[in-house]
mmCIF file of C-alpha atoms in Angstrom:
data_model
loop_
_atom_site.group_PDB
_atom_site.id
_atom_site.type_symbol
_atom_site.label_atom_id
_atom_site.label_comp_id
_atom_site.label_asym_id
_atom_site.label_seq_id
_atom_site.Cartn_x
_atom_site.Cartn_y
_atom_site.Cartn_z
ATOM 1 C CA MET N 1 70.314 -1.238 13.265
ATOM 2 C CA PHE N 2 68.388 -2.542 9.918
ATOM 3 C CA PHE N 3 70.940 -0.607 8.151
ATOM 4 C CA ILE N 4 73.561 -2.167 9.107
ATOM 5 C CA ILE N 5 71.889 -5.310 8.707
ATOM 6 C CA ALA N 6 71.122 -4.166 4.754
ATOM 7 C CA ILE N 7 75.658 -2.960 4.266
ATOM 8 C CA PHE N 8 76.134 -6.860 5.243
ATOM 9 C CA LEU N 9 73.619 -8.368 2.987
ATOM 10 C CA ALA N 10 73.103 -5.773 0.205
ATOM 11 C CA CYS N 11 77.293 -5.309 -0.712
ATOM 12 C CA PRO N 12 77.387 -8.892 -1.991
ATOM 13 C CA THR N 13 75.119 -8.132 -4.502
ATOM 14 C CA LEU N 14 76.642 -5.503 -5.996
ATOM 15 C CA VAL N 15 78.497 -8.524 -8.237
ATOM 16 C CA ALA N 16 77.068 -11.136 -9.850
ATOM 17 C CA GLU N 17 79.848 -13.611 -8.857
ATOM 18 C CA GLU N 18 80.642 -14.334 -5.722
ATOM 19 C CA SER N 19 83.570 -14.426 -4.156
ATOM 20 C CA ARG N 20 85.552 -15.410 -0.657
ATOM 21 C CA GLU N 21 84.872 -11.657 0.681
ATOM 22 C CA GLN N 22 81.258 -11.738 -0.987
ATOM 23 C CA LYS N 23 80.459 -15.125 1.040
ATOM 24 C CA ARG N 24 82.259 -13.884 4.461
ATOM 25 C CA LEU N 25 79.967 -10.125 4.022
ATOM 26 C CA GLU N 26 76.845 -12.316 3.335
ATOM 27 C CA ALA N 27 77.811 -14.517 6.465
ATOM 28 C CA CYS N 28 78.484 -11.726 8.849
ATOM 29 C CA GLY N 29 74.866 -10.190 7.646
ATOM 30 C CA GLN N 30 73.230 -13.500 8.685
ATOM 31 C CA VAL N 31 74.680 -13.956 11.975
ATOM 32 C CA PHE N 32 73.644 -10.118 12.496
ATOM 33 C CA LYS N 33 70.416 -11.393 11.767
ATOM 34 C CA GLU N 34 70.595 -14.118 13.819
ATOM 35 C CA ILE N 35 71.841 -11.769 16.967
ATOM 36 C CA LEU N 36 68.965 -8.946 16.251
ATOM 37 C CA ASP N 37 65.945 -11.958 15.478
ATOM 38 C CA ILE N 38 66.889 -13.819 19.412
ATOM 39 C CA PRO N 39 64.497 -12.215 21.965
ATOM 40 C CA ASP N 40 67.616 -11.522 24.174
ATOM 41 C CA GLY N 41 70.080 -10.209 22.013
ATOM 42 C CA ILE N 42 71.677 -6.605 21.273
ATOM 43 C CA PRO N 43 69.678 -3.998 22.916
ATOM 44 C CA LYS N 44 68.202 -1.470 20.182
ATOM 45 C CA ASP N 45 69.537 1.541 22.156
ATOM 46 C CA LEU N 46 73.341 -0.545 22.630
ATOM 47 C CA LEU N 47 73.696 -1.126 19.613
ATOM 48 C CA ASN N 48 72.439 3.051 18.382
ATOM 49 C CA LYS N 49 75.537 4.273 20.833
ATOM 50 C CA ALA N 50 77.894 1.688 19.186
ATOM 51 C CA GLU N 51 80.826 3.422 17.094
ATOM 52 C CA CYS N 52 81.816 0.558 15.302
ATOM 53 C CA VAL N 53 80.381 -2.963 14.767
ATOM 54 C CA ILE N 54 82.346 -6.250 14.200
ATOM 55 C CA VAL N 55 80.844 -9.189 12.882
ATOM 56 C CA ILE N 56 82.841 -12.391 12.746
ATOM 57 C CA PRO N 57 81.568 -15.384 11.843
ATOM 58 C CA SER N 58 82.924 -19.189 13.170
ATOM 59 C CA VAL N 59 85.542 -17.925 15.258
ATOM 60 C CA LEU N 60 87.770 -21.356 15.373
ATOM 61 C CA LYS N 61 89.605 -22.363 18.438
ATOM 62 C CA PHE N 62 92.338 -25.343 18.477
ATOM 63 C CA ALA N 63 94.571 -26.031 21.312
ATOM 64 C CA ILE N 64 96.960 -29.606 21.592
ATOM 65 C CA GLY N 65 98.991 -27.230 24.403
ATOM 66 C CA ILE N 66 100.005 -24.717 21.625
ATOM 67 C CA GLY N 67 96.709 -22.877 20.935
ATOM 68 C CA GLY N 68 95.217 -20.677 18.334
ATOM 69 C CA ASP N 69 92.497 -18.361 17.426
ATOM 70 C CA PHE N 70 91.036 -17.577 14.117
ATOM 71 C CA GLY N 71 88.628 -16.069 12.185
ATOM 72 C CA ARG N 72 87.484 -13.465 9.482
ATOM 73 C CA GLY N 73 84.330 -11.114 9.378
ATOM 74 C CA ALA N 74 83.703 -7.505 8.377
ATOM 75 C CA ILE N 75 83.844 -3.969 10.811
ATOM 76 C CA THR N 76 81.648 -0.938 9.746
ATOM 77 C CA CYS N 77 81.812 2.099 11.961
ATOM 78 C CA ARG N 78 80.032 5.434 11.880
ATOM 79 C CA ALA N 79 81.237 7.834 9.895
ATOM 80 C CA GLY N 80 82.437 11.090 10.636
ATOM 81 C CA PRO N 81 85.340 13.095 13.340
ATOM 82 C CA HIS N 82 83.744 11.632 16.146
ATOM 83 C CA PHE N 83 82.081 8.874 15.006
ATOM 84 C CA THR N 84 78.667 9.983 14.856
ATOM 85 C CA GLY N 85 77.759 10.189 11.177
ATOM 86 C CA HIS N 86 75.986 7.138 9.009
ATOM 87 C CA TRP N 87 77.598 3.590 8.804
ATOM 88 C CA SER N 88 80.342 3.291 6.482
ATOM 89 C CA ALA N 89 80.384 0.398 3.953
ATOM 90 C CA PRO N 90 81.885 -3.138 5.620
ATOM 91 C CA ALA N 91 85.346 -3.018 5.654
ATOM 92 C CA LEU N 92 87.165 -7.035 5.715
ATOM 93 C CA PHE N 93 88.477 -7.864 9.307
ATOM 94 C CA ALA N 94 90.624 -10.960 10.379
ATOM 95 C CA LEU N 95 91.134 -11.945 14.761
ATOM 96 C CA GLU N 96 93.657 -13.776 14.864
ATOM 97 C CA GLY N 97 95.726 -15.256 18.002
ATOM 98 C CA ALA N 98 98.145 -17.612 19.404
ATOM 99 C CA ASN N 99 98.782 -19.331 22.875
ATOM 100 C CA ILE N 100 100.312 -22.119 24.854
ATOM 101 C CA GLY N 101 99.847 -23.562 28.076
ATOM 102 C CA LEU N 102 97.954 -26.858 29.592
ATOM 103 C CA GLN N 103 94.900 -26.832 27.367
ATOM 104 C CA LEU N 104 92.774 -29.308 24.784
ATOM 105 C CA GLY N 105 90.135 -29.075 22.290
ATOM 106 C CA GLY N 106 88.557 -26.720 19.860
ATOM 107 C CA GLN N 107 85.444 -24.642 19.558
ATOM 108 C CA ALA N 108 83.625 -22.288 16.763
ATOM 109 C CA THR N 109 81.777 -19.360 17.913
ATOM 110 C CA ASP N 110 80.292 -16.536 16.217
ATOM 111 C CA PHE N 111 81.324 -13.001 17.510
ATOM 112 C CA VAL N 112 79.929 -9.443 17.495
ATOM 113 C CA LEU N 113 81.645 -7.037 19.198
ATOM 114 C CA LEU N 114 80.076 -3.060 19.784
ATOM 115 C CA VAL N 115 82.797 -0.415 20.109
ATOM 116 C CA MET N 116 81.410 2.109 22.432
ATOM 117 C CA ASN N 117 83.924 4.606 22.344
ATOM 118 C CA PRO N 118 86.078 6.965 20.114
ATOM 119 C CA LYS N 119 89.533 5.677 21.863
ATOM 120 C CA GLY N 120 87.844 2.098 21.312
ATOM 121 C CA ALA N 121 87.088 2.830 17.325
ATOM 122 C CA ASN N 122 90.678 4.840 16.557
ATOM 123 C CA SER N 123 92.368 1.395 18.135
ATOM 124 C CA ILE N 124 90.370 -0.916 15.903
ATOM 125 C CA LEU N 125 90.844 1.000 12.858
ATOM 126 C CA SER N 126 94.822 1.172 13.710
ATOM 127 C CA SER N 127 95.070 -2.013 13.932
ATOM 128 C CA LYS N 128 96.190 -1.526 17.581
ATOM 129 C CA VAL N 129 93.933 -3.878 19.301
ATOM 130 C CA LYS N 130 94.086 -6.181 22.296
ATOM 131 C CA LEU N 131 90.936 -7.583 23.575
ATOM 132 C CA GLY N 132 91.080 -8.022 26.915
ATOM 133 C CA ALA N 133 89.500 -11.079 29.456
ATOM 134 C CA ASP N 134 86.779 -9.483 30.675
ATOM 135 C CA ALA N 135 84.136 -11.275 28.251
ATOM 136 C CA GLN N 136 79.774 -11.505 28.666
ATOM 137 C CA GLN N 137 78.395 -14.839 27.391
ATOM 138 C CA ARG N 138 74.957 -15.228 26.207
ATOM 139 C CA PRO N 139 73.667 -18.289 24.787
ATOM 140 C CA GLY N 140 72.015 -17.914 21.665
ATOM 141 C CA PRO N 141 71.671 -19.231 17.594
ATOM 142 C CA ARG N 142 74.974 -21.273 17.174
ATOM 143 C CA ASP N 143 76.396 -20.562 20.438
ATOM 144 C CA VAL N 144 76.678 -17.250 19.197
ATOM 145 C CA GLN N 145 78.593 -14.668 21.987
ATOM 146 C CA ARG N 146 78.064 -11.533 23.108
ATOM 147 C CA LEU N 147 80.656 -9.318 24.352
ATOM 148 C CA ARG N 148 81.369 -6.263 25.991
ATOM 149 C CA ILE N 149 85.462 -5.809 25.731
ATOM 150 C CA PRO N 150 88.007 -3.862 27.346
ATOM 151 C CA ILE N 151 89.704 -2.004 24.389
ATOM 152 C CA SER N 152 93.344 -0.971 25.044
#
């Protein structure tokens, strides 16, 4: 668990000049640390069973009839053929989507997603992911959501 935080926070310090990618990794590390610091955060046993962790700070949702979602974050997965090894270095990840319907508004939310099985991890890594609507929201710092998302 602390290794994941260290990955998100330490990788940007390898280069002296900060780029957009480094700032994104720092934001991911900060959001993940905030989630772990709250008393009702992600249970350690659940985190230890996760095969991938995705952190996307400040996902923007907006709608005026036509809506969209946009966010950029990072993903780290366990190494090995069955995702049981050490945590990998983080890779940058983007969340984008669009929708249409009767809607108006905007929102910014931090996401921490745990991928719990090999099928989900393989889907994420091959970019063939459809996130379902079965999500559980829990209050936290900066309107943080903890989600359990079925991956198909």
